[in-house]
């Protein structure tokens, strides 16, 4: 009897252990590893970046100026590199425009052809970067007014192309005491014209006093128009330079932070990369945190200007770095 009771109790214990083992196995199978759960439920979705990606045409300027790429194939190239928006550069169409001296017919062709290409490839026209159309901050009023008039045709083009902005420079004076009022006057004149076209006029920190963010913020405050803002560039903070290089730099992180409250576009400048794919001169994690903290969720334009990589490789490296960093702060 004692033996039978022992066997009975042992059998009960064995059954209990077996049941516990089965339950544990089922639980382990249910929980599994993270990789197993992802396999069972399908691939996990990649977090959507807080911004959209556009390509600045200047990233391809060597190919365009060297004749390897027709500027009117810009949209096609941008699409192949994974972008959804395009940012045009006026001076890269110089060869097409020179013979007609920027005639109405030439501008019409610029608009119609680029609209056709953007639509064909499903891209959004974001903005036009205007260069070499006169100095909006010059002290000579007649020259300043002429510069505004030269910019107006590009405002018209941007409106006809469905862009939200034009990017301008503020050149013409090197003394803050004159540069600020000159800039305010030139921008007010141009932004007043652009407001009727539903176009923003954006100033990029692009050398000279425009790279002094505190002064540019002062200009923005004095202009005081909703359609006049900034286009912070991660890399253009050299205030003065000579043949030996930059003599005075404005702190890039402080500068972007100061300009972001007025930003309607952002430029991700890049030059060189390390073996881990990080930009060697700009902390992209810090920059994107500044941009995100400002509440910005529009286009960030890739603008590669390096020499170590080819233009396409540099564009891809910049694009991938932006997406990698975006995951870290999402």
GROMACS .gro file of N, CA, C and O in nm, residues 96-199:
model
  416
   96UNK      N    1   2.073   7.806  -7.107
   96UNK     CA    2   1.945   7.806  -7.177
   96UNK      C    3   1.887   7.948  -7.185
   96UNK      O    4   1.812   7.980  -7.276
   97UNK      N    5   1.924   8.033  -7.087
   97UNK     CA    6   1.862   8.164  -7.078
   97UNK      C    7   1.943   8.275  -7.143
   97UNK      O    8   1.889   8.376  -7.185
   98UNK      N    9   2.076   8.260  -7.154
   98UNK     CA   10   2.161   8.370  -7.197
   98UNK      C   11   2.124   8.426  -7.333
   98UNK      O   12   2.113   8.547  -7.351
   99UNK      N   13   2.101   8.340  -7.429
   99UNK     CA   14   2.073   8.386  -7.565
   99UNK      C   15   1.948   8.472  -7.570
   99UNK      O   16   1.940   8.568  -7.647
  100UNK      N   17   1.852   8.438  -7.487
  100UNK     CA   18   1.727   8.513  -7.486
  100UNK      C   19   1.726   8.622  -7.379
  100UNK      O   20   1.627   8.691  -7.362
  101UNK      N   21   1.840   8.638  -7.308
  101UNK     CA   22   1.851   8.740  -7.203
  101UNK      C   23   1.735   8.731  -7.105
  101UNK      O   24   1.673   8.832  -7.069
  102UNK      N   25   1.705   8.610  -7.062
  102UNK     CA   26   1.595   8.587  -6.968
  102UNK      C   27   1.463   8.645  -7.021
  102UNK      O   28   1.389   8.711  -6.951
  103UNK      N   29   1.439   8.619  -7.146
  103UNK     CA   30   1.317   8.669  -7.209
  103UNK      C   31   1.194   8.599  -7.153
  103UNK      O   32   1.202   8.496  -7.086
  104UNK      N   33   1.079   8.655  -7.183
  104UNK     CA   34   0.953   8.594  -7.141
  104UNK      C   35   0.940   8.453  -7.199
  104UNK      O   36   0.889   8.362  -7.132
  105UNK      N   37   0.985   8.437  -7.322
  105UNK     CA   38   0.974   8.306  -7.387
  105UNK      C   39   1.062   8.203  -7.315
  105UNK      O   40   1.022   8.087  -7.296
  106UNK      N   41   1.183   8.245  -7.276
  106UNK     CA   42   1.274   8.155  -7.206
  106UNK      C   43   1.219   8.116  -7.070
  106UNK      O   44   1.227   8.000  -7.029
  107UNK      N   45   1.160   8.212  -6.998
  107UNK     CA   46   1.102   8.182  -6.868
  107UNK      C   47   0.982   8.089  -6.882
  107UNK      O   48   0.961   8.000  -6.799
  108UNK      N   49   0.903   8.110  -6.986
  108UNK     CA   50   0.789   8.024  -7.009
  108UNK      C   51   0.834   7.880  -7.035
  108UNK      O   52   0.774   7.786  -6.984
  109UNK      N   53   0.942   7.866  -7.111
  109UNK     CA   54   0.995   7.732  -7.137
  109UNK      C   55   1.046   7.669  -7.007
  109UNK      O   56   1.022   7.550  -6.981
  110UNK      N   57   1.115   7.747  -6.926
  110UNK     CA   58   1.165   7.699  -6.796
  110UNK      C   59   1.051   7.644  -6.711
  110UNK      O   60   1.060   7.535  -6.654
  111UNK      N   61   0.944   7.719  -6.704
  111UNK     CA   62   0.829   7.679  -6.623
  111UNK      C   63   0.761   7.555  -6.680
  111UNK      O   64   0.739   7.455  -6.609
  112UNK      N   65   0.729   7.560  -6.808
  112UNK     CA   66   0.652   7.451  -6.868
  112UNK      C   67   0.731   7.320  -6.870
  112UNK      O   68   0.676   7.213  -6.839
  113UNK      N   69   0.858   7.328  -6.903
  113UNK     CA   70   0.939   7.206  -6.911
  113UNK      C   71   0.959   7.144  -6.773
  113UNK      O   72   0.946   7.021  -6.756
  114UNK      N   73   0.989   7.225  -6.674
  114UNK     CA   74   1.009   7.171  -6.540
  114UNK      C   75   0.879   7.120  -6.478
  114UNK      O   76   0.880   7.020  -6.406
  115UNK      N   77   0.769   7.186  -6.507
  115UNK     CA   78   0.640   7.135  -6.461
  115UNK      C   79   0.611   6.998  -6.523
  115UNK      O   80   0.564   6.905  -6.456
  116UNK      N   81   0.638   6.986  -6.651
  116UNK     CA   82   0.615   6.860  -6.722
  116UNK      C   83   0.699   6.748  -6.662
  116UNK      O   84   0.650   6.637  -6.639
  117UNK      N   85   0.827   6.777  -6.634
  117UNK     CA   86   0.917   6.675  -6.580
  117UNK      C   87   0.879   6.637  -6.437
  117UNK      O   88   0.882   6.519  -6.400
  118UNK      N   89   0.845   6.736  -6.355
  118UNK     CA   90   0.806   6.707  -6.217
  118UNK      C   91   0.680   6.624  -6.212
  118UNK      O   92   0.669   6.527  -6.134
  119UNK      N   93   0.583   6.657  -6.296
  119UNK     CA   94   0.458   6.580  -6.301
  119UNK      C   95   0.484   6.439  -6.350
  119UNK      O   96   0.429   6.342  -6.297
  120UNK      N   97   0.567   6.424  -6.451
  120UNK     CA   98   0.597   6.292  -6.507
  120UNK      C   99   0.656   6.199  -6.401
  120UNK      O  100   0.626   6.079  -6.398
  121UNK      N  101   0.738   6.254  -6.313
  121UNK     CA  102   0.808   6.172  -6.215
  121UNK      C  103   0.747   6.180  -6.076
  121UNK      O  104   0.802   6.126  -5.980
  122UNK      N  105   0.632   6.247  -6.066
  122UNK     CA  106   0.559   6.251  -5.939
  122UNK      C  107   0.628   6.326  -5.828
  122UNK      O  108   0.619   6.288  -5.711
  123UNK      N  109   0.696   6.434  -5.863
  123UNK     CA  110   0.769   6.512  -5.763
  123UNK      C  111   0.703   6.646  -5.737
  123UNK      O  112   0.632   6.700  -5.822
  124UNK      N  113   0.727   6.699  -5.618
  124UNK     CA  114   0.673   6.829  -5.581
  124UNK      C  115   0.778   6.938  -5.603
  124UNK      O  116   0.891   6.926  -5.557
  125UNK      N  117   0.740   7.043  -5.676
  125UNK     CA  118   0.827   7.159  -5.689
  125UNK      C  119   0.823   7.236  -5.558
  125UNK      O  120   0.717   7.286  -5.518
  126UNK      N  121   0.937   7.248  -5.491
  126UNK     CA  122   0.940   7.307  -5.358
  126UNK      C  123   0.974   7.456  -5.363
  126UNK      O  124   0.900   7.539  -5.310
  127UNK      N  125   1.085   7.489  -5.427
  127UNK     CA  126   1.127   7.630  -5.431
  127UNK      C  127   1.228   7.652  -5.544
  127UNK      O  128   1.279   7.557  -5.603
  128UNK      N  129   1.255   7.779  -5.570
  128UNK     CA  130   1.360   7.818  -5.665
  128UNK      C  131   1.462   7.902  -5.590
  128UNK      O  132   1.428   7.999  -5.523
  129UNK      N  133   1.590   7.864  -5.600
  129UNK     CA  134   1.698   7.942  -5.542
  129UNK      C  135   1.744   8.044  -5.646
  129UNK      O  136   1.791   8.007  -5.753
  130UNK      N  137   1.731   8.171  -5.615
  130UNK     CA  138   1.760   8.278  -5.710
  130UNK      C  139   1.899   8.335  -5.683
  130UNK      O  140   1.930   8.378  -5.572
  131UNK      N  141   1.982   8.334  -5.786
  131UNK     CA  142   2.117   8.390  -5.775
  131UNK      C  143   2.143   8.484  -5.892
  131UNK      O  144   2.078   8.477  -5.996
  132UNK      N  145   2.242   8.574  -5.872
  132UNK     CA  146   2.293   8.660  -5.979
  132UNK      C  147   2.185   8.747  -6.044
  132UNK      O  148   2.187   8.772  -6.164
  133UNK      N  149   2.093   8.796  -5.961
  133UNK     CA  150   1.988   8.884  -6.012
  133UNK      C  151   1.993   9.022  -5.948
  133UNK      O  152   1.894   9.095  -5.949
  134UNK      N  153   2.108   9.058  -5.895
  134UNK     CA  154   2.123   9.189  -5.832
  134UNK      C  155   2.122   9.177  -5.680
  134UNK      O  156   2.078   9.077  -5.624
  135UNK      N  157   2.173   9.283  -5.615
  135UNK     CA  158   2.188   9.283  -5.470
  135UNK      C  159   2.070   9.350  -5.401
  135UNK      O  160   2.047   9.471  -5.418
  136UNK      N  161   1.999   9.273  -5.322
  136UNK     CA  162   1.881   9.325  -5.253
  136UNK      C  163   1.917   9.412  -5.134
  136UNK      O  164   1.830   9.481  -5.079
  137UNK      N  165   2.044   9.411  -5.092
  137UNK     CA  166   2.084   9.490  -4.975
  137UNK      C  167   2.186   9.599  -5.011
  137UNK      O  168   2.254   9.652  -4.923
  138UNK      N  169   2.193   9.635  -5.139
  138UNK     CA  170   2.285   9.740  -5.178
  138UNK      C  171   2.237   9.877  -5.128
  138UNK      O  172   2.117   9.901  -5.114
  139UNK      N  173   2.330   9.967  -5.105
  139UNK     CA  174   2.295  10.100  -5.054
  139UNK      C  175   2.243  10.192  -5.164
  139UNK      O  176   2.181  10.295  -5.135
  140UNK      N  177   2.268  10.157  -5.289
  140UNK     CA  178   2.219  10.237  -5.401
  140UNK      C  179   2.073  10.199  -5.427
  140UNK      O  180   2.042  10.090  -5.475
  141UNK      N  181   1.981  10.289  -5.394
  141UNK     CA  182   1.839  10.256  -5.399
  141UNK      C  183   1.794  10.212  -5.538
  141UNK      O  184   1.717  10.117  -5.552
  142UNK      N  185   1.842  10.281  -5.642
  142UNK     CA  186   1.799  10.245  -5.778
  142UNK      C  187   1.844  10.104  -5.813
  142UNK      O  188   1.771  10.028  -5.878
  143UNK      N  189   1.963  10.066  -5.769
  143UNK     CA  190   2.012   9.930  -5.794
  143UNK      C  191   1.934   9.828  -5.713
  143UNK      O  192   1.909   9.715  -5.760
  144UNK      N  193   1.896   9.867  -5.593
  144UNK     CA  194   1.816   9.777  -5.508
  144UNK      C  195   1.679   9.753  -5.570
  144UNK      O  196   1.631   9.639  -5.574
  145UNK      N  197   1.618   9.856  -5.621
  145UNK     CA  198   1.487   9.842  -5.685
  145UNK      C  199   1.499   9.758  -5.811
  145UNK      O  200   1.413   9.673  -5.840
  146UNK      N  201   1.607   9.778  -5.887
  146UNK     CA  202   1.628   9.697  -6.008
  146UNK      C  203   1.645   9.550  -5.971
  146UNK      O  204   1.596   9.460  -6.042
  147UNK      N  205   1.715   9.523  -5.861
  147UNK     CA  206   1.733   9.385  -5.816
  147UNK      C  207   1.599   9.322  -5.779
  147UNK      O  208   1.572   9.206  -5.812
  148UNK      N  209   1.515   9.399  -5.713
  148UNK     CA  210   1.382   9.348  -5.678
  148UNK      C  211   1.305   9.312  -5.804
  148UNK      O  212   1.243   9.205  -5.814
  149UNK      N  213   1.310   9.400  -5.904
  149UNK     CA  214   1.239   9.375  -6.029
  149UNK      C  215   1.293   9.249  -6.099
  149UNK      O  216   1.217   9.171  -6.157
  150UNK      N  217   1.425   9.230  -6.094
  150UNK     CA  218   1.483   9.110  -6.154
  150UNK      C  219   1.436   8.983  -6.084
  150UNK      O  220   1.417   8.879  -6.148
  151UNK      N  221   1.418   8.992  -5.953
  151UNK     CA  222   1.372   8.876  -5.877
  151UNK      C  223   1.224   8.845  -5.903
  151UNK      O  224   1.183   8.730  -5.888
  152UNK      N  225   1.149   8.947  -5.940
  152UNK     CA  226   1.004   8.928  -5.954
  152UNK      C  227   0.968   8.823  -6.059
  152UNK      O  228   0.871   8.748  -6.043
  153UNK      N  229   1.044   8.818  -6.168
  153UNK     CA  230   1.010   8.720  -6.272
  153UNK      C  231   1.028   8.577  -6.221
  153UNK      O  232   0.959   8.485  -6.265
  154UNK      N  233   1.121   8.560  -6.127
  154UNK     CA  234   1.141   8.427  -6.069
  154UNK      C  235   1.032   8.395  -5.968
  154UNK      O  236   0.994   8.278  -5.948
  155UNK      N  237   0.979   8.499  -5.902
  155UNK     CA  238   0.862   8.480  -5.816
  155UNK      C  239   0.744   8.432  -5.901
  155UNK      O  240   0.671   8.340  -5.862
  156UNK      N  241   0.726   8.495  -6.018
  156UNK     CA  242   0.620   8.453  -6.109
  156UNK      C  243   0.638   8.308  -6.151
  156UNK      O  244   0.542   8.230  -6.157
  157UNK      N  245   0.763   8.272  -6.181
  157UNK     CA  246   0.792   8.134  -6.222
  157UNK      C  247   0.760   8.037  -6.109
  157UNK      O  248   0.700   7.931  -6.131
  158UNK      N  249   0.800   8.072  -5.986
  158UNK     CA  250   0.773   7.984  -5.872
  158UNK      C  251   0.624   7.964  -5.851
  158UNK      O  252   0.578   7.852  -5.822
  159UNK      N  253   0.547   8.070  -5.869
  159UNK     CA  254   0.402   8.059  -5.854
  159UNK      C  255   0.343   7.968  -5.962
  159UNK      O  256   0.256   7.884  -5.935
  160UNK      N  257   0.391   7.983  -6.085
  160UNK     CA  258   0.340   7.902  -6.196
  160UNK      C  259   0.380   7.755  -6.182
  160UNK      O  260   0.316   7.667  -6.240
  161UNK      N  261   0.485   7.728  -6.104
  161UNK     CA  262   0.531   7.591  -6.086
  161UNK      C  263   0.477   7.527  -5.959
  161UNK      O  264   0.510   7.412  -5.928
  162UNK      N  265   0.397   7.600  -5.883
  162UNK     CA  266   0.341   7.544  -5.761
  162UNK      C  267   0.438   7.537  -5.646
  162UNK      O  268   0.417   7.464  -5.549
  163UNK      N  269   0.550   7.611  -5.655
  163UNK     CA  270   0.646   7.617  -5.543
  163UNK      C  271   0.585   7.697  -5.428
  163UNK      O  272   0.494   7.777  -5.448
  164UNK      N  273   0.637   7.676  -5.307
  164UNK     CA  274   0.587   7.757  -5.196
  164UNK      C  275   0.677   7.878  -5.168
  164UNK      O  276   0.636   7.971  -5.099
  165UNK      N  277   0.801   7.878  -5.226
  165UNK     CA  278   0.896   7.983  -5.191
  165UNK      C  279   0.999   8.009  -5.300
  165UNK      O  280   1.017   7.926  -5.391
  166UNK      N  281   1.064   8.123  -5.287
  166UNK     CA  282   1.190   8.149  -5.356
  166UNK      C  283   1.294   8.175  -5.248
  166UNK      O  284   1.263   8.227  -5.141
  167UNK      N  285   1.419   8.137  -5.278
  167UNK     CA  286   1.529   8.166  -5.186
  167UNK      C  287   1.611   8.279  -5.244
  167UNK      O  288   1.647   8.278  -5.362
  168UNK      N  289   1.641   8.381  -5.162
  168UNK     CA  290   1.718   8.495  -5.208
  168UNK      C  291   1.842   8.513  -5.120
  168UNK      O  292   1.853   8.455  -5.012
  169UNK      N  293   1.936   8.595  -5.168
  169UNK     CA  294   2.054   8.632  -5.092
  169UNK      C  295   2.044   8.778  -5.051
  169UNK      O  296   1.973   8.856  -5.115
  170UNK      N  297   2.116   8.814  -4.946
  170UNK     CA  298   2.116   8.953  -4.901
  170UNK      C  299   2.258   9.009  -4.910
  170UNK      O  300   2.328   9.026  -4.810
  171UNK      N  301   2.300   9.037  -5.032
  171UNK     CA  302   2.431   9.095  -5.056
  171UNK      C  303   2.418   9.244  -5.086
  171UNK      O  304   2.310   9.292  -5.119
  172UNK      N  305   2.529   9.316  -5.072
  172UNK     CA  306   2.528   9.455  -5.113
  172UNK      C  307   2.591   9.551  -5.016
  172UNK      O  308   2.632   9.660  -5.053
  173UNK      N  309   2.601   9.514  -4.891
  173UNK     CA  310   2.664   9.600  -4.792
  173UNK      C  311   2.735   9.513  -4.690
  173UNK      O  312   2.689   9.403  -4.659
  174UNK      N  313   2.847   9.564  -4.639
  174UNK     CA  314   2.924   9.487  -4.540
  174UNK      C  315   2.922   9.550  -4.402
  174UNK      O  316   2.988   9.501  -4.310
  175UNK      N  317   2.846   9.658  -4.387
  175UNK     CA  318   2.833   9.725  -4.258
  175UNK      C  319   2.692   9.704  -4.203
  175UNK      O  320   2.594   9.737  -4.270
  176UNK      N  321   2.681   9.649  -4.081
  176UNK     CA  322   2.548   9.624  -4.025
  176UNK      C  323   2.457   9.747  -4.024
  176UNK      O  324   2.336   9.736  -4.045
  177UNK      N  325   2.515   9.864  -4.001
  177UNK     CA  326   2.435   9.987  -3.990
  177UNK      C  327   2.361  10.019  -4.120
  177UNK      O  328   2.254  10.082  -4.118
  178UNK      N  329   2.418   9.979  -4.234
  178UNK     CA  330   2.350  10.002  -4.362
  178UNK      C  331   2.287   9.872  -4.415
  178UNK      O  332   2.184   9.878  -4.481
  179UNK      N  333   2.351   9.759  -4.386
  179UNK     CA  334   2.299   9.631  -4.436
  179UNK      C  335   2.159   9.602  -4.384
  179UNK      O  336   2.072   9.557  -4.461
  180UNK      N  337   2.135   9.629  -4.259
  180UNK     CA  338   2.004   9.597  -4.201
  180UNK      C  339   1.892   9.679  -4.267
  180UNK      O  340   1.795   9.621  -4.317
  181UNK      N  341   1.898   9.812  -4.270
  181UNK     CA  342   1.788   9.887  -4.335
  181UNK      C  343   1.777   9.858  -4.485
  181UNK      O  344   1.665   9.855  -4.539
  182UNK      N  345   1.891   9.839  -4.551
  182UNK     CA  346   1.886   9.805  -4.693
  182UNK      C  347   1.813   9.673  -4.715
  182UNK      O  348   1.731   9.659  -4.807
  183UNK      N  349   1.847   9.573  -4.632
  183UNK     CA  350   1.785   9.441  -4.642
  183UNK      C  351   1.637   9.447  -4.615
  183UNK      O  352   1.556   9.384  -4.686
  184UNK      N  353   1.600   9.523  -4.515
  184UNK     CA  354   1.459   9.536  -4.481
  184UNK      C  355   1.381   9.597  -4.597
  184UNK      O  356   1.273   9.550  -4.634
  185UNK      N  357   1.436   9.700  -4.657
  185UNK     CA  358   1.369   9.765  -4.769
  185UNK      C  359   1.356   9.670  -4.889
  185UNK      O  360   1.248   9.656  -4.948
  186UNK      N  361   1.467   9.606  -4.927
  186UNK     CA  362   1.463   9.516  -5.042
  186UNK      C  363   1.367   9.400  -5.020
  186UNK      O  364   1.289   9.364  -5.111
  187UNK      N  365   1.369   9.342  -4.901
  187UNK     CA  366   1.281   9.228  -4.873
  187UNK      C  367   1.134   9.270  -4.868
  187UNK      O  368   1.047   9.196  -4.916
  188UNK      N  369   1.106   9.384  -4.810
  188UNK     CA  370   0.966   9.429  -4.804
  188UNK      C  371   0.910   9.450  -4.945
  188UNK      O  372   0.796   9.412  -4.973
  189UNK      N  373   0.989   9.510  -5.031
  189UNK     CA  374   0.944   9.534  -5.168
  189UNK      C  375   0.916   9.400  -5.238
  189UNK      O  376   0.811   9.384  -5.303
  190UNK      N  377   1.009   9.306  -5.225
  190UNK     CA  378   0.992   9.179  -5.294
  190UNK      C  379   0.882   9.095  -5.230
  190UNK      O  380   0.801   9.034  -5.302
  191UNK      N  381   0.876   9.092  -5.098
  191UNK     CA  382   0.773   9.012  -5.030
  191UNK      C  383   0.634   9.068  -5.055
  191UNK      O  384   0.535   8.993  -5.060
  192UNK      N  385   0.623   9.200  -5.070
  192UNK     CA  386   0.493   9.261  -5.102
  192UNK      C  387   0.445   9.212  -5.238
  192UNK      O  388   0.328   9.175  -5.256
  193UNK      N  389   0.536   9.210  -5.334
  193UNK     CA  390   0.500   9.157  -5.467
  193UNK      C  391   0.467   9.009  -5.459
  193UNK      O  392   0.366   8.963  -5.516
  194UNK      N  393   0.546   8.933  -5.385
  194UNK     CA  394   0.528   8.788  -5.377
  194UNK      C  395   0.402   8.748  -5.300
  194UNK      O  396   0.347   8.640  -5.325
  195UNK      N  397   0.356   8.833  -5.211
  195UNK     CA  398   0.238   8.799  -5.132
  195UNK      C  399   0.114   8.780  -5.219
  195UNK      O  400   0.030   8.694  -5.192
  196UNK      N  401   0.105   8.858  -5.324
  196UNK     CA  402  -0.009   8.844  -5.416
  196UNK      C  403  -0.001   8.716  -5.498
  196UNK      O  404  -0.100   8.672  -5.555
  197UNK      N  405   0.117   8.656  -5.503
  197UNK     CA  406   0.138   8.531  -5.578
  197UNK      C  407   0.136   8.409  -5.486
  197UNK      O  408   0.156   8.297  -5.531
  198UNK      N  409   0.115   8.434  -5.355
  198UNK     CA  410   0.115   8.327  -5.255
  198UNK      C  411   0.252   8.258  -5.249
  198UNK      O  412   0.262   8.136  -5.235
  199UNK      N  413   0.358   8.338  -5.259
  199UNK     CA  414   0.495   8.287  -5.255
  199UNK      C  415   0.569   8.348  -5.136
  199UNK      O  416   0.557   8.468  -5.108
   0.00000   0.00000   0.00000
